[in-house]
XYZ file of C-alpha atoms in Angstrom:
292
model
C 0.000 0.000 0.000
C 1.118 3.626 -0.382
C -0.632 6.546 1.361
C -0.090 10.164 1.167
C -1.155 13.519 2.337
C -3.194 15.410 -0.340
C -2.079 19.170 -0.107
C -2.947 23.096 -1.341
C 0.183 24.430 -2.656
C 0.678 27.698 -4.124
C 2.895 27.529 -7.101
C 3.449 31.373 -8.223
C 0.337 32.629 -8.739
C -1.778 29.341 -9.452
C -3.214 26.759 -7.113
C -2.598 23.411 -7.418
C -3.309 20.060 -5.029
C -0.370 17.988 -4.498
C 0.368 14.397 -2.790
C 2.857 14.153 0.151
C 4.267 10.507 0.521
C 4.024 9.250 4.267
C 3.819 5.633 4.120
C 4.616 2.497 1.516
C 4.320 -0.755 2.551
C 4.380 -4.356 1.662
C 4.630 -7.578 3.656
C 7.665 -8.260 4.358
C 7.518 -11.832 2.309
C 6.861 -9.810 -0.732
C 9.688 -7.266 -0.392
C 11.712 -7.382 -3.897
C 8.669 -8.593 -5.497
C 8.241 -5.598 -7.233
C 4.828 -5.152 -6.153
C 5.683 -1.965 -4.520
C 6.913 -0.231 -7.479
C 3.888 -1.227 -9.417
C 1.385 0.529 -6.138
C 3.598 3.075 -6.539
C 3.319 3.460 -10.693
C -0.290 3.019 -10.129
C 0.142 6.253 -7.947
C 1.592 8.378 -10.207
C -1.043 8.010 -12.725
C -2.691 10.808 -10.535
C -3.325 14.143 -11.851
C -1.826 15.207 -8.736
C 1.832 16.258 -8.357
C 3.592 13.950 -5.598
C 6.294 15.354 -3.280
C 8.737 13.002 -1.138
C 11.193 14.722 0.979
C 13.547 11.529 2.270
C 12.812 7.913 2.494
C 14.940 5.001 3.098
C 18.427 4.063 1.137
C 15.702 1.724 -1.333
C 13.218 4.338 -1.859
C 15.780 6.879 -2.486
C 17.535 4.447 -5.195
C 14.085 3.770 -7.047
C 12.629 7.123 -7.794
C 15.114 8.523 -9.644
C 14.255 5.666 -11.953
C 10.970 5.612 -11.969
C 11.566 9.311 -13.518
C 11.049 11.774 -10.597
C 12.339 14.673 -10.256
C 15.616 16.539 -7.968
C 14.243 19.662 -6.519
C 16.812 20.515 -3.877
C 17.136 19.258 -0.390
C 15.665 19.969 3.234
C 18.337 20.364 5.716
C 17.381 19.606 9.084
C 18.705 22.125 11.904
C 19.209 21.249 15.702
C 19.583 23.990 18.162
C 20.501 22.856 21.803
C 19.551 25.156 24.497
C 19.706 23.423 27.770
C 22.166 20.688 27.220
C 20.361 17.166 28.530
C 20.711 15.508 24.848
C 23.831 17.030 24.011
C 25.167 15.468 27.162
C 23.864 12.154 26.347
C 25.699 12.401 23.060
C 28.933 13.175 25.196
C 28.152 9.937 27.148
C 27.765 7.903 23.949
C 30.799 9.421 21.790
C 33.132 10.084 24.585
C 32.368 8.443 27.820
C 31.799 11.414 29.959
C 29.513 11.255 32.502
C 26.196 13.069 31.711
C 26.758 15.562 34.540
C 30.255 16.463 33.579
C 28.879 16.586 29.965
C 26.231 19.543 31.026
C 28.588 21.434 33.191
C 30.894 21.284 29.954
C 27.326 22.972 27.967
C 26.622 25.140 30.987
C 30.015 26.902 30.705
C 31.413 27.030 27.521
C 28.461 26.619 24.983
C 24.958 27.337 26.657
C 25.678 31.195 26.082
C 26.537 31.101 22.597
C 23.459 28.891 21.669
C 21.269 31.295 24.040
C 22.606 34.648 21.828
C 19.833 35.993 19.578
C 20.879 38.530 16.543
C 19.449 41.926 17.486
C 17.536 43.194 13.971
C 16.175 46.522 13.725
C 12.869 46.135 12.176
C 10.836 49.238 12.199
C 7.381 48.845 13.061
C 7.550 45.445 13.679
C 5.454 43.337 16.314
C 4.661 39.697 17.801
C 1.824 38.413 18.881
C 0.706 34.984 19.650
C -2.256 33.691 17.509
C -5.244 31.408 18.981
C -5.023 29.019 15.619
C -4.192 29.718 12.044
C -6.535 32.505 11.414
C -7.958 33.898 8.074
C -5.407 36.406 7.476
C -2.865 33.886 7.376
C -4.164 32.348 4.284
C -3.796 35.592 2.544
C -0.119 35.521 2.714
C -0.723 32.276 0.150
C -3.170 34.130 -1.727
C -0.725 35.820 -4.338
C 2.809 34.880 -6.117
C 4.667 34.282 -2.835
C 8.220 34.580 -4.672
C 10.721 32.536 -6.198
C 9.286 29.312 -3.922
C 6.619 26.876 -4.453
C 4.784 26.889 -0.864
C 2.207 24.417 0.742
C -0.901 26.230 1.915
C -1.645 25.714 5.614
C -4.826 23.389 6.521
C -6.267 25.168 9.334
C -8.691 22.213 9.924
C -5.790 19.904 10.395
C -4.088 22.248 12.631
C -6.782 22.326 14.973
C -6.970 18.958 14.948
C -3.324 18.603 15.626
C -3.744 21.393 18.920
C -6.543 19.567 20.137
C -5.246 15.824 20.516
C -3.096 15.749 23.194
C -3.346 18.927 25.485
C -1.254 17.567 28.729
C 1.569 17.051 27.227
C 1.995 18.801 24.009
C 1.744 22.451 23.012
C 1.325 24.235 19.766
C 2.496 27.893 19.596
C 1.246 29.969 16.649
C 3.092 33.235 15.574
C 1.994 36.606 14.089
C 4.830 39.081 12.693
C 3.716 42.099 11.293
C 5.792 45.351 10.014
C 3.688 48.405 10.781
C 0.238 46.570 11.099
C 0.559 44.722 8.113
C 0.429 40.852 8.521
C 4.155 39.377 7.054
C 4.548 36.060 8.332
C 4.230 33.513 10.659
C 5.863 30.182 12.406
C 3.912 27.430 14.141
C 5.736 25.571 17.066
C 5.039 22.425 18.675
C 6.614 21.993 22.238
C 6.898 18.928 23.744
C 7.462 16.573 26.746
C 10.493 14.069 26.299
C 12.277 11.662 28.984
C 15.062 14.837 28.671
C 12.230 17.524 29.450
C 10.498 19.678 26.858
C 11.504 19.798 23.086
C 10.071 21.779 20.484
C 10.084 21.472 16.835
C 9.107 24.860 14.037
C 7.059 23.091 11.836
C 6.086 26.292 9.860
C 7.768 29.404 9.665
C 6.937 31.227 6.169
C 6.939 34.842 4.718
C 6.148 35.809 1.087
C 9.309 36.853 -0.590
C 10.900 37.321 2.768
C 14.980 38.479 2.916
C 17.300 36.893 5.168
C 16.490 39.628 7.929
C 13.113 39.096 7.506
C 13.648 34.898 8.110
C 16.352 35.940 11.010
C 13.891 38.239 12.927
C 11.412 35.311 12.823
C 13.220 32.711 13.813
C 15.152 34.530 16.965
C 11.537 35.932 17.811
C 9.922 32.047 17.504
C 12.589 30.829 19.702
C 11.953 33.560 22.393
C 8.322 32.950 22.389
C 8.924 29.331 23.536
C 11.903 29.798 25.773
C 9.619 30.125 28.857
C 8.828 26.167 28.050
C 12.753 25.843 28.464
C 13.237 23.369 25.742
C 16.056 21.298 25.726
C 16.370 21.258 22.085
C 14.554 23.152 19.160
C 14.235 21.207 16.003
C 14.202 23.111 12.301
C 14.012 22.116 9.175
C 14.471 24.597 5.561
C 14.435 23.769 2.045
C 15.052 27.886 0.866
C 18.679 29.171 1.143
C 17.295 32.303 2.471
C 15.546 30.401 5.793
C 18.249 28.475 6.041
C 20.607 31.132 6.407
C 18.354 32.776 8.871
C 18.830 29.077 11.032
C 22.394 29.393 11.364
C 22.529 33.118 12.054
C 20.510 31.978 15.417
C 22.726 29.520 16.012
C 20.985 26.533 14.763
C 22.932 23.409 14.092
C 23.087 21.852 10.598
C 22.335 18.160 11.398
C 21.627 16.451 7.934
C 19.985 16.785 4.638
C 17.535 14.276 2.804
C 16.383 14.833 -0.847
C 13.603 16.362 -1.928
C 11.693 14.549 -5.073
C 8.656 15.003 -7.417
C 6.752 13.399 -9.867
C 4.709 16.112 -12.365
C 3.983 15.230 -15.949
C 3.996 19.202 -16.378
C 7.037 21.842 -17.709
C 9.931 20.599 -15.273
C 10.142 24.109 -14.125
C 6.776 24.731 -13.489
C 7.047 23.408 -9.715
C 9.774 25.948 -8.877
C 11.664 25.347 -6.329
C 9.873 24.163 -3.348
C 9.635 25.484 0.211
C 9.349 22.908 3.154
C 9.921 23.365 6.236
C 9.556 20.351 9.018
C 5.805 20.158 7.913
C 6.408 17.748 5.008
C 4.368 14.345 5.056
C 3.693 12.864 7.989
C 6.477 14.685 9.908
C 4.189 17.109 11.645
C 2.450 14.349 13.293
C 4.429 10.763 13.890
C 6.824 12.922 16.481
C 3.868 14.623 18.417
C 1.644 11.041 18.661
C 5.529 9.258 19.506
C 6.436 11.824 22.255
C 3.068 12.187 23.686
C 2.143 8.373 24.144
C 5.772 7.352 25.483
């Protein structure tokens, strides 16, 4: 079986519905039957574009020949803030105790990781939203740059917010430059073994600068550091976000491939803009962390 997420994006100034692969399956006596390849053939007759971002060492061998296309990578970002994981990593690689491993973080690394650039936007403001209101759509209404984008679901958002409310948050962002409505990031935040974690699974502006991406991620990363998190997760597919990651001290962790299938112009797509949002990313973590 294959399954996948069927998705709004905006592509320039048109509207089209896309497929996000999250799952593809066989039993396991039928692996290397080649029945997989024919479910996933069977797939692609779709009208649908299909968008895989990742996928194991097989999956990432066989689309290239079942004709899909490269369109750039999503780098995944890691930004520790208090140290508990980054001690356990000490532990594994080096032996170090876990306590000697966070006074190491605590001295020499916790206040570089804590420093936020200091942008001078005039006009600009903050405010956290209740769910992902109707003037957020608008900033998908129109060409939104150089970038194909996925249009937020605010039906599946809510669903998301309202599944587990003991142990996991979801923290929705407004920036605006002098009252005008420019972007927004959505967080989710966490319990783990190691504390709270959070993860930006959205953070998007129209034709947004490197400034622009920089003032919103240092601002996003304020807004949740009353949770304390441990760790903030991150995850860009546009130089100009990803830019705006390091500049606030994220840490590049890996990249995985991003792939399509579209019968169209091979340019039509554009390059594509994903964030930690893609597939079923947005929700495996949430159900893992909240049921362990």
């Amino acid at each position: 079986m294959v399954w996948a997420f069927v998705q709004s994006y905006q592509v320039g100034s048109r509207r089209l519905n896309g497929l996000e692969t999250f799952d593809w399956f066989c039993l396991p006596e039928l692996q290397g039957s080649g029945l997989g390849v024919r479910v996933m053939q069977a797939m692609m007759h779709r009208p649908e574009f299909i968008i895989a971002a990742g996928g194991t060492a097989d999956t990432l061998k066989l689309l290239p020949r079942l004709k899909w296309r490269p369109h750039g990578e999503l780098v995944k970002f890691t930004l520790p803030l208090e140290g508990a994981a980054l001690s356990m990593d000490f532990k594994r690689r080096f032996g170090l105790p876990t306590s000697v491993g966070k006074a190491i973080f605590k001295v020499s690394m916790k206040p570089w990781f804590h420093a936020r650039p200091k942008l001078a936007i005039e006009g600009s403001d903050v405010r956290v939203g209740s769910d992902v209101e109707p003037e957020i759509l608008q900033l998908y209404a129109s060409d939104t740059g150089d970038a194909s984008v996925r249009v937020p679901n605010p039906r599946f958002v809510s669903w998301l917010r309202s599944g587990f409310p003991n142990r996991v948050q979801f923290l929705p962002l407004y920036f605006r430059i002098r009252d005008a409505l420019r972007g927004w990031s959505l967080t989710c935040i966490y319990r783990t073994s190691l504390g709270w974690e959070a993860d930006i699974f959205e953070l998007f502006a129209p034709q947004a600068s490197e400034d622009v991406y920089t003032w919103m991620v240092a601002e996003t990363v304020s807004a949740i550091s009353a949770y304390k998190p441990d760790r903030v997760h991150a995850g860009a597919s546009v130089p100009s976000l990803q830019q705006a990651l390091h500049r606030n001290r994220f840490i590049r962790r890996r990249a995985v491939p991003i792939q399509a299938w579209w019968t169209g112009p091979a340019d039509l797509l554009r390059p594509i803009h994903l964030t930690n949002d893609t597939g079923d990313a947005l929700l495996l973590p949430v159900i893992d962390k909240a049921i362990s």
